[in-house]
Coordinates of C-alpha atoms in Angstrom, one line a residue:
Chain W
M1 CA 157.6 50.6 11.0
S2 CA 156.1 53.4 8.9
R3 CA 153.5 55.7 10.3
K4 CA 150.9 54.5 7.9
R5 CA 151.3 50.9 9.1
K6 CA 151.3 51.9 12.7
S7 CA 148.1 53.9 12.4
Y8 CA 146.5 51.0 10.4
I9 CA 147.3 48.6 13.2
A10 CA 146.1 51.0 15.9
L11 CA 142.9 51.6 14.0
M12 CA 142.1 47.9 13.4
R13 CA 142.9 47.1 16.9
G14 CA 140.7 49.9 18.2
V15 CA 137.7 48.9 16.0
M16 CA 138.1 45.3 17.1
Y17 CA 137.9 46.2 20.8
V18 CA 135.0 48.7 20.3
C19 CA 133.0 46.1 18.4
S20 CA 133.6 43.3 20.9
G21 CA 132.8 45.7 23.7
L22 CA 129.6 46.7 22.0
T23 CA 128.5 43.0 21.6
A24 CA 129.3 42.3 25.3
A25 CA 127.6 45.5 26.5
L26 CA 124.5 44.7 24.4
L27 CA 124.1 41.3 26.0
L28 CA 124.6 42.8 29.5
F29 CA 122.1 45.5 28.8
L30 CA 119.5 43.1 27.5
L31 CA 120.0 40.7 30.3
G32 CA 120.0 43.4 33.0
Y33 CA 117.0 45.2 31.6
V34 CA 114.8 42.2 31.1
L35 CA 115.6 40.8 34.6
Y36 CA 115.2 44.2 36.3
K37 CA 111.8 44.8 34.7
G38 CA 110.7 41.2 34.9
I39 CA 111.7 39.7 38.2
P40 CA 109.6 42.0 40.4
N41 CA 106.5 40.8 38.5
I42 CA 107.1 37.2 39.1
S43 CA 105.2 35.8 42.1
W44 CA 103.9 32.5 43.1
E45 CA 100.4 33.5 42.2
F46 CA 101.6 34.6 38.7
L47 CA 103.1 31.2 38.1
S48 CA 100.3 29.1 39.5
T49 CA 97.0 30.6 38.4
K50 CA 95.3 31.3 35.1
P51 CA 94.3 34.8 34.0
S52 CA 91.1 36.0 35.6
H53 CA 88.9 38.8 34.4
L54 CA 87.3 39.0 37.8
T55 CA 90.4 39.8 39.8
E56 CA 92.1 41.3 36.7
R57 CA 95.2 39.3 37.6
I58 CA 97.4 37.6 35.0
G59 CA 98.6 34.0 35.7
I60 CA 100.7 32.0 33.3
L61 CA 100.1 28.5 34.6
P62 CA 98.2 27.5 31.4
D63 CA 100.9 28.9 29.2
I64 CA 103.6 26.9 31.1
L65 CA 101.5 23.7 30.8
N66 CA 100.9 24.4 27.1
T67 CA 104.6 24.9 26.5
V68 CA 105.4 21.6 28.3
Y69 CA 102.7 19.7 26.2
I70 CA 103.9 21.1 22.9
V71 CA 107.5 20.3 23.7
L72 CA 106.6 16.7 24.7
A73 CA 104.4 16.2 21.6
T74 CA 107.0 17.6 19.2
L75 CA 109.9 15.6 20.6
V76 CA 107.9 12.4 20.7
I77 CA 107.2 12.8 17.0
V78 CA 110.4 14.4 15.7
L79 CA 112.8 12.0 17.5
P80 CA 112.0 8.8 15.6
L81 CA 111.7 10.7 12.3
G82 CA 115.0 12.6 12.7
V83 CA 117.0 9.7 14.1
G84 CA 115.6 7.3 11.4
A85 CA 116.6 9.8 8.7
A86 CA 120.1 10.1 10.1
I87 CA 120.5 6.3 10.3
Y88 CA 119.3 6.0 6.7
L89 CA 121.9 8.6 5.6
T90 CA 124.9 7.1 7.5
E91 CA 124.1 3.4 7.5
Y92 CA 122.0 2.6 4.4
A93 CA 122.2 5.2 1.7
Q94 CA 124.4 4.3 -1.2
N95 CA 123.0 6.4 -3.9
K96 CA 124.8 9.7 -3.8
R97 CA 122.0 11.6 -5.4
V98 CA 119.5 10.5 -2.8
V99 CA 121.9 11.6 0.0
A100 CA 122.4 15.0 -1.7
A101 CA 118.7 15.5 -2.1
I102 CA 118.0 14.7 1.5
E103 CA 120.8 16.9 2.8
Y104 CA 119.7 19.8 0.5
A105 CA 116.2 19.4 1.7
A106 CA 117.3 19.5 5.3
E107 CA 119.3 22.7 4.6
T108 CA 116.3 24.2 2.9
L109 CA 114.1 23.4 5.8
S110 CA 116.4 25.1 8.3
G111 CA 116.4 28.2 6.2
I112 CA 112.7 28.7 5.8
P113 CA 111.4 31.5 8.1
S114 CA 109.0 30.5 10.8
I115 CA 106.2 32.6 9.5
I116 CA 106.1 30.4 6.4
Y117 CA 106.0 27.4 8.6
G118 CA 103.1 29.0 10.4
L119 CA 101.2 29.5 7.1
V120 CA 101.8 26.0 5.8
G121 CA 101.0 24.5 9.2
M122 CA 97.8 26.4 9.2
L123 CA 96.9 25.1 5.7
L124 CA 98.0 21.5 6.4
F125 CA 97.0 20.9 10.0
S126 CA 94.8 23.6 11.5
N127 CA 92.5 23.8 8.5
N128 CA 92.0 20.0 8.7
F129 CA 91.6 19.3 12.4
G130 CA 91.3 22.8 14.0
T131 CA 93.6 25.2 15.7
C132 CA 95.2 23.2 18.5
L133 CA 98.4 22.4 20.2
L134 CA 98.8 19.2 18.2
A135 CA 98.7 21.3 14.9
G136 CA 101.4 23.5 16.4
A137 CA 103.4 20.5 17.5
L138 CA 103.3 19.0 14.0
T139 CA 104.4 22.3 12.5
L140 CA 107.3 22.4 14.9
V141 CA 108.2 18.8 14.0
I142 CA 108.9 19.9 10.4
M143 CA 110.9 22.8 11.7
N144 CA 113.1 20.7 14.1
L145 CA 113.5 17.7 11.8
P146 CA 116.8 19.0 10.3
T147 CA 118.2 19.8 13.7
V148 CA 117.7 16.4 15.2
M149 CA 118.8 14.7 11.9
R150 CA 122.0 16.7 11.8
T151 CA 123.1 16.2 15.5
T152 CA 122.3 12.5 15.3
Q153 CA 124.2 12.2 12.0
E154 CA 127.3 13.9 13.5
S155 CA 127.3 11.5 16.5
L156 CA 126.8 8.5 14.2
K157 CA 129.9 9.5 12.3
T158 CA 132.0 9.1 15.4
V159 CA 130.9 5.4 15.9
P160 CA 134.0 3.6 14.7
Q161 CA 133.6 1.6 11.5
S162 CA 135.4 -1.3 13.2
Y163 CA 132.5 -1.8 15.7
R164 CA 130.1 -2.3 12.8
E165 CA 132.5 -4.6 11.0
G166 CA 133.1 -6.6 14.2
A167 CA 129.3 -7.1 14.6
F168 CA 128.9 -8.1 11.0
G169 CA 131.8 -10.5 11.3
L170 CA 130.0 -12.2 14.2
G171 CA 127.1 -12.9 11.9
A172 CA 124.7 -10.1 12.9
G173 CA 122.2 -8.8 10.4
K174 CA 122.1 -5.1 9.5
W175 CA 119.2 -4.3 11.7
R176 CA 120.8 -6.1 14.7
V177 CA 124.0 -4.1 14.1
I178 CA 122.0 -0.9 14.1
R179 CA 120.0 -1.8 17.2
T180 CA 123.0 -3.0 19.3
V181 CA 125.9 -1.0 18.0
V182 CA 124.8 2.1 16.1
L183 CA 121.9 3.3 18.2
P184 CA 123.7 3.2 21.5
G185 CA 126.5 5.2 19.9
C186 CA 124.2 8.1 18.9
V187 CA 122.7 8.9 22.3
D188 CA 124.8 12.1 22.6
G189 CA 123.6 13.3 19.2
V190 CA 120.0 12.6 20.1
V191 CA 120.3 14.4 23.5
T192 CA 121.9 17.4 21.9
G193 CA 119.3 17.4 19.2
C194 CA 116.6 17.4 21.9
I195 CA 118.1 20.3 23.8
L196 CA 118.5 22.4 20.7
S197 CA 114.9 21.6 19.6
V198 CA 113.5 22.5 23.0
G199 CA 115.3 25.8 22.8
R200 CA 113.9 26.5 19.4
I201 CA 110.4 25.5 20.5
L202 CA 110.6 27.8 23.5
G203 CA 111.5 30.7 21.3
E204 CA 109.0 30.1 18.6
S205 CA 106.1 32.4 18.1
A206 CA 105.3 33.1 14.5
A207 CA 104.8 29.4 13.6
L208 CA 102.5 28.9 16.5
L209 CA 100.3 31.9 16.4
F210 CA 98.2 30.6 13.5
T211 CA 98.5 26.9 14.2
A212 CA 98.1 26.5 18.0
G213 CA 96.2 29.7 18.7
F214 CA 96.4 31.7 22.0
A215 CA 93.9 30.6 24.6
H216 CA 94.7 30.5 28.3
A217 CA 92.8 27.5 29.7
I218 CA 94.2 24.9 32.0
N219 CA 94.0 21.4 30.4
D220 CA 95.6 18.0 31.0
L221 CA 97.9 16.6 28.4
F222 CA 95.4 14.9 26.1
S223 CA 92.6 17.5 26.2
G224 CA 95.4 20.2 25.9
L225 CA 96.7 18.7 22.7
V226 CA 93.3 19.0 20.9
S227 CA 92.4 22.5 22.2
P228 CA 94.0 25.8 21.3
G229 CA 96.6 27.3 23.7
A230 CA 99.4 29.8 23.9
T231 CA 102.9 28.8 24.8
L232 CA 104.9 31.2 27.0
T233 CA 106.4 33.0 24.0
V234 CA 103.1 33.4 22.2
A235 CA 101.6 34.7 25.5
L236 CA 104.4 37.2 25.8
Y237 CA 103.6 38.5 22.3
V238 CA 99.9 38.7 23.0
Y239 CA 100.4 40.5 26.3
A240 CA 102.8 43.0 25.0
K241 CA 101.4 43.7 21.5
E242 CA 97.7 43.2 21.9
E243 CA 96.9 43.9 25.5
G244 CA 99.6 46.3 26.6
E245 CA 100.4 44.3 29.8
F246 CA 104.1 45.0 29.9
G247 CA 104.6 43.8 33.5
A248 CA 103.4 40.3 32.6
A249 CA 105.3 40.4 29.3
F250 CA 108.6 41.2 31.0
A251 CA 108.0 38.6 33.7
I252 CA 107.6 36.0 30.9
A253 CA 110.6 37.4 29.1
A254 CA 112.7 37.0 32.3
I255 CA 111.5 33.4 32.7
L256 CA 112.4 32.7 29.0
M257 CA 115.9 34.2 29.5
F258 CA 116.4 31.8 32.5
L259 CA 115.3 28.9 30.4
T260 CA 117.5 29.9 27.5
L261 CA 120.5 30.1 29.9
I262 CA 119.7 26.6 31.3
I263 CA 119.3 25.2 27.8
N264 CA 122.7 26.6 26.7
L265 CA 124.4 25.4 29.8
S266 CA 123.0 21.9 29.6
A267 CA 123.9 21.7 25.9
S268 CA 127.5 22.5 26.6
L269 CA 127.6 20.2 29.7
V270 CA 126.1 17.3 27.7
G271 CA 128.7 17.9 25.0
K272 CA 131.5 17.9 27.5
Y273 CA 130.2 14.8 29.3
F274 CA 130.0 12.7 26.2
A275 CA 133.3 14.0 24.9
K276 CA 134.9 12.8 28.1
R277 CA 133.2 9.5 28.1
R278 CA 134.3 8.9 24.5
S279 CA 137.9 9.7 25.2
V280 CA 138.1 7.2 28.1
Chain E
M1 CA 117.2 -17.4 6.0
K2 CA 114.7 -16.1 3.5
K3 CA 112.5 -14.7 6.3
N4 CA 115.5 -12.8 7.6
R5 CA 116.2 -11.2 4.3
V6 CA 112.6 -10.1 3.9
F7 CA 112.8 -8.6 7.4
E8 CA 116.0 -6.7 6.6
N9 CA 114.4 -5.4 3.4
V10 CA 111.4 -4.2 5.3
V11 CA 113.7 -2.4 7.8
H12 CA 115.7 -0.9 4.9
G13 CA 112.4 0.4 3.4
I14 CA 111.3 2.0 6.7
F15 CA 114.5 3.8 7.0
L16 CA 114.4 5.0 3.4
L17 CA 111.0 6.4 4.1
L18 CA 112.2 8.2 7.2
G19 CA 115.1 9.6 5.2
L20 CA 112.8 10.9 2.5
I21 CA 110.5 12.7 4.9
T22 CA 112.6 15.8 4.8
V23 CA 112.4 15.9 1.0
G24 CA 108.7 15.3 1.3
C25 CA 108.3 18.2 3.6
V26 CA 110.1 20.6 1.3
L27 CA 108.1 19.5 -1.6
L28 CA 104.9 19.7 0.4
I29 CA 105.7 23.3 1.5
T30 CA 106.7 24.3 -2.0
V31 CA 103.6 22.8 -3.6
Y32 CA 101.2 24.2 -1.0
L33 CA 102.7 27.7 -1.2
I34 CA 102.5 27.7 -5.0
I35 CA 99.0 26.3 -5.1
S36 CA 97.7 28.8 -2.6
G37 CA 99.8 31.7 -3.8
I38 CA 99.1 31.6 -7.6
P39 CA 95.3 32.3 -7.6
A40 CA 95.6 35.8 -6.2
I41 CA 98.5 36.7 -8.4
K42 CA 96.5 35.6 -11.4
E43 CA 93.5 37.6 -10.3
I44 CA 95.5 40.8 -9.5
G45 CA 98.0 40.5 -12.3
L46 CA 101.7 39.8 -11.7
A47 CA 103.0 43.2 -12.6
K48 CA 100.3 45.0 -10.6
F49 CA 100.9 42.7 -7.6
L50 CA 104.7 43.0 -7.6
F51 CA 105.0 46.6 -8.6
G52 CA 101.8 48.2 -7.3
K53 CA 102.7 50.9 -4.8
E54 CA 99.5 50.8 -2.8
W55 CA 98.2 48.1 -0.5
A56 CA 94.7 48.7 0.7
S57 CA 93.3 45.2 1.2
T58 CA 90.1 46.2 3.1
A59 CA 89.2 49.3 1.1
A60 CA 86.0 49.4 -0.9
E61 CA 88.1 49.2 -4.0
P62 CA 90.9 47.0 -2.7
K63 CA 94.4 47.5 -4.0
F64 CA 97.0 44.8 -3.7
G65 CA 100.4 46.2 -4.6
I66 CA 103.3 44.7 -2.5
L67 CA 106.1 46.9 -3.8
P68 CA 106.2 48.7 -0.4
F69 CA 106.7 45.4 1.4
I70 CA 109.3 44.2 -0.9
L71 CA 111.3 47.4 -0.7
T72 CA 110.9 47.6 3.0
S73 CA 112.2 44.0 3.4
V74 CA 115.1 44.8 1.1
Y75 CA 116.0 48.1 2.8
G76 CA 115.5 46.8 6.3
T77 CA 117.7 43.8 5.6
A78 CA 120.4 45.9 3.9
G79 CA 120.4 48.3 6.8
A80 CA 120.7 45.4 9.3
I81 CA 123.5 44.0 7.4
L82 CA 125.2 47.3 7.1
I83 CA 125.3 47.7 10.9
G84 CA 125.4 44.1 12.0
V85 CA 128.1 42.7 9.7
P86 CA 130.9 45.0 10.6
V87 CA 130.3 44.7 14.3
G88 CA 130.0 40.9 14.0
F89 CA 133.0 40.6 11.8
F90 CA 135.4 42.6 14.0
T91 CA 134.1 40.8 17.1
A92 CA 134.7 37.5 15.3
V93 CA 138.3 38.4 14.5
F94 CA 138.8 39.5 18.1
L95 CA 137.4 36.2 19.5
S96 CA 139.2 33.9 17.1
K97 CA 142.6 35.6 17.0
V98 CA 143.1 38.1 19.9
A99 CA 141.0 37.1 22.9
G100 CA 142.5 35.0 25.6
K101 CA 140.9 31.7 26.6
K102 CA 138.8 33.0 29.4
V103 CA 137.5 36.1 27.5
R104 CA 136.7 33.9 24.5
S105 CA 134.7 31.3 26.4
A106 CA 132.8 34.0 28.3
M107 CA 132.0 35.9 25.1
E108 CA 131.0 32.7 23.3
T109 CA 128.6 31.9 26.1
A110 CA 127.2 35.4 25.7
V111 CA 126.8 35.1 22.0
S112 CA 125.0 31.7 22.3
L113 CA 122.7 33.3 24.8
L114 CA 122.0 36.2 22.4
A115 CA 121.3 33.6 19.7
G116 CA 118.9 31.7 22.0
I117 CA 116.8 34.6 23.2
P118 CA 113.4 34.4 21.6
S119 CA 112.6 37.0 19.0
V120 CA 109.6 38.3 20.9
V121 CA 112.0 39.3 23.7
Y122 CA 114.0 41.4 21.3
G123 CA 110.7 42.9 20.1
L124 CA 109.5 43.7 23.6
V125 CA 112.8 45.4 24.6
G126 CA 112.8 47.2 21.2
M127 CA 109.2 48.4 21.8
L128 CA 109.9 49.9 25.2
V129 CA 113.5 51.1 24.8
L130 CA 114.3 51.6 21.1
V131 CA 111.0 53.1 19.9
P132 CA 110.9 55.8 22.5
A133 CA 114.6 56.5 22.0
V134 CA 114.0 57.0 18.2
R135 CA 111.2 59.3 18.9
S136 CA 113.0 61.5 21.3
I137 CA 116.4 61.5 19.5
F138 CA 115.1 62.3 16.1
H139 CA 112.0 64.3 17.2
V140 CA 109.5 62.2 15.1
P141 CA 105.9 61.8 16.2
D142 CA 106.1 58.0 16.4
G143 CA 109.3 56.0 17.0
S144 CA 107.9 52.8 15.5
S145 CA 109.8 53.0 12.2
L146 CA 112.1 51.3 9.7
L147 CA 115.1 52.6 11.7
A148 CA 113.9 50.8 14.9
A149 CA 113.4 47.6 12.9
I150 CA 116.8 47.9 11.4
V151 CA 118.5 48.2 14.8
V152 CA 116.6 45.2 16.2
L153 CA 117.4 43.1 13.1
A154 CA 121.1 44.1 13.3
I155 CA 121.2 42.9 16.9
M156 CA 119.4 39.7 16.1
I157 CA 121.7 38.7 13.2
L158 CA 124.8 39.4 15.2
P159 CA 125.1 36.0 16.9
S160 CA 124.9 34.0 13.7
I161 CA 127.4 36.2 11.9
I162 CA 129.8 36.0 14.8
K163 CA 129.5 32.2 15.2
V164 CA 129.9 31.3 11.5
S165 CA 132.8 33.8 11.0
V166 CA 134.6 32.5 14.1
T167 CA 134.4 29.0 12.8
A168 CA 135.7 30.1 9.4
L169 CA 138.6 32.1 11.0
D170 CA 139.5 29.2 13.3
A171 CA 139.9 26.9 10.4
V172 CA 142.6 29.1 8.7
P173 CA 145.8 27.0 8.7
K174 CA 148.3 28.2 11.3
E175 CA 151.1 28.0 8.7
Y176 CA 149.6 30.9 6.7
E177 CA 149.7 33.1 9.8
D178 CA 153.2 31.9 10.9
A179 CA 154.6 32.7 7.4
S180 CA 153.1 36.2 7.5
L181 CA 154.5 36.8 11.0
A182 CA 157.9 35.5 10.0
L183 CA 157.9 37.9 7.1
G184 CA 157.7 40.8 9.5
A185 CA 154.0 41.6 9.5
S186 CA 152.5 42.5 12.8
P187 CA 149.8 40.2 14.4
V188 CA 147.0 42.7 13.6
E189 CA 148.2 43.0 9.9
T190 CA 148.3 39.2 9.7
Y191 CA 144.8 38.8 11.0
F192 CA 143.3 41.2 8.5
K193 CA 145.5 40.7 5.5
V194 CA 146.1 36.9 5.7
S195 CA 143.5 35.2 8.0
V196 CA 140.5 37.1 6.8
P197 CA 141.1 36.7 3.1
A198 CA 141.7 33.0 3.7
A199 CA 138.4 32.7 5.5
R200 CA 136.4 34.8 3.1
S201 CA 134.1 32.1 1.9
G202 CA 133.0 31.3 5.4
I203 CA 132.5 35.0 6.2
A204 CA 130.5 35.4 3.0
A205 CA 128.3 32.5 4.2
A206 CA 127.9 34.2 7.5
V207 CA 126.6 37.3 5.7
V208 CA 124.2 35.3 3.6
L209 CA 122.9 33.6 6.7
G210 CA 122.4 36.9 8.3
V211 CA 120.4 38.1 5.3
G212 CA 118.3 35.0 5.6
R213 CA 117.6 35.6 9.2
A214 CA 116.8 39.3 8.8
I215 CA 114.5 38.8 5.8
G216 CA 112.6 36.0 7.6
E217 CA 112.1 37.6 11.0
A218 CA 108.5 38.4 11.7
M219 CA 107.5 38.9 15.3
A220 CA 110.3 41.2 16.5
V221 CA 109.8 43.4 13.5
M222 CA 106.1 43.4 14.0
M223 CA 106.5 44.9 17.4
V224 CA 108.8 47.8 16.5
A225 CA 108.1 48.7 12.8
G226 CA 104.6 50.2 13.3
N227 CA 103.1 48.1 10.6
V228 CA 101.6 50.6 8.2
A229 CA 101.9 49.8 4.5
N230 CA 104.0 52.9 3.6
M231 CA 106.7 53.0 1.1
P232 CA 109.9 52.6 3.1
S233 CA 111.4 55.7 4.7
L234 CA 113.7 55.6 7.7
F235 CA 111.4 57.4 10.2
Q236 CA 108.1 56.1 9.0
S237 CA 106.0 53.2 10.1
V238 CA 106.6 50.4 7.6
R239 CA 105.5 46.8 6.9
F240 CA 107.8 44.0 5.9
L241 CA 106.9 41.0 3.7
T242 CA 106.8 38.8 6.9
T243 CA 104.7 41.2 8.9
A244 CA 102.3 41.8 6.0
V245 CA 101.5 38.1 6.1
A246 CA 101.3 38.0 9.9
S247 CA 99.3 41.1 10.6
E248 CA 96.3 40.4 8.3
M249 CA 96.2 36.6 8.6
S250 CA 94.1 36.6 11.8
Y251 CA 91.2 38.7 10.4
S252 CA 91.1 37.9 6.7
S253 CA 88.3 35.5 5.9
P254 CA 89.3 32.1 4.3
G255 CA 88.9 32.1 0.5
S256 CA 88.8 35.8 0.1
L257 CA 91.1 37.6 -2.3
Q258 CA 92.7 39.3 0.7
R259 CA 93.7 36.0 2.3
N260 CA 94.9 34.6 -1.0
A261 CA 97.0 37.7 -1.6
L262 CA 98.6 37.0 1.8
F263 CA 99.6 33.5 0.5
S264 CA 101.0 35.2 -2.6
I265 CA 103.2 37.4 -0.4
A266 CA 104.4 34.3 1.4
L267 CA 105.3 32.8 -1.9
V268 CA 107.3 35.8 -2.8
L269 CA 109.1 35.6 0.5
F270 CA 109.7 31.9 0.0
L271 CA 111.3 32.6 -3.4
F272 CA 113.6 35.2 -1.8
I273 CA 114.7 32.6 0.8
M274 CA 115.3 29.9 -1.8
L275 CA 117.6 32.2 -3.8
L276 CA 119.5 33.0 -0.6
N277 CA 119.8 29.2 0.2
A278 CA 121.3 28.7 -3.3
A279 CA 123.8 31.5 -2.6
L280 CA 124.7 30.0 0.8
N281 CA 125.2 26.6 -0.8
F282 CA 127.4 28.2 -3.4
F283 CA 129.7 29.8 -0.8
L284 CA 129.9 26.7 1.4
K285 CA 130.6 24.4 -1.4
R286 CA 133.4 26.6 -2.7
D287 CA 134.9 26.5 0.7
K288 CA 134.8 22.7 0.8
E289 CA 136.4 22.3 -2.6
K290 CA 139.4 24.4 -1.7

């Protein structure tokens, strides 16, 4: 082997190892730094109270509740829409142009930056019925629609055509086939779509700042939906950027890291579980 | 029987409507942005708006030139790509071709975690680690700068570049590589001279995706870039298209020229993104046709 070739190989191999090492080190640093700075600030009081000016303590219970409410509201609305769109695409659609238009639209939606969602959500929802969690949730519905649609569509494709034909052969109508054969087959796609959406909702801040606001009041589900409120991520931003409360910000960041980890793990576990069940 | 058919048609109609919602959303967003973005551009003048070098929205004689924001977004994205793409690309080749099973699955978990971390967390760490580091290394008065934003963006686009490139590299037919190895090329030469060119459409798509993410990121950039409407320069506080919208939205009054100008900025950003989407589609389609 010529020297030139040898040094090319050595160089490329070296660069490859350095870059991979860099990526790994980056993650370890981020993880370590955030947990190191955040965990000492997490206490039961921090998790279970609301911020108080009297004691000058920060509590994130309202933000946790708001996050739960907004996740629930978004999923309740986005699931029927996304699953329905996927069913239309795989079961009904015959016109290729309509399919192409819908898929192009879904792609476009997933490429739009969240700050633009925030603006449009503000114009469409908040300007009409006020800055509140529901306005934020509706904005997030548009954002997550393509995700749910795509995961459902993927799982619908794995339902064998013969099942549908069998059901049609027994005299079932289209709707009956969808209800009894197709829908049970797309559970894994729906679950995966939900997990991915929850991850995206947890991480979202730009789209919520102008639609859901940033109040820290404790509400129940229904009064929460119609009043403004910060999710954990928005609270992190406000504490870090506007109020300089870095301890609280890092504590929230550590919690968000844990949640991200749980979401990633459950997504891969769900995928494995359904893959196993399908192969049996 | 007739009742049945009517019912089926109704169900069909409902699903058609659900399917068209995505299209409706895109149209709604486009129309709303155009309607709310055009008035300010008309009032300011297109050339003055796009190429004006000064942004002073609250001055007594307000100036609305967004050239600093456009250039900052372009430079910032280019910088992030310049750092992020090579690192992501080599990591992807390593993961797809060299790494053993255990290393690969551990790294893939790590990359998904990087992808899932909320952008404000990147912003927070950037604010407290990167910004002071820039200040002390380069001896500038304030570390909140274009450079800090570029580094944060480069880290943020890394996961999407790695993931998409790995998928593309995995899809290269094994026969290509076997043929190259049989001809006497070493494994490393095979990866870079056979596998990578075969996966170039997918890798190009990864780059475009990275550009889209970098140009659209708002919160993390807001926390590290300092947010002053300067013309872009590496060590100065700058404002991106996204942060220009986000930073003034909360205090501009509805209906004012200032707020309308913010919508016009969003429209410009939206046009950038639409162009990128078209490019992405082009690369992905070319891949499929092959």
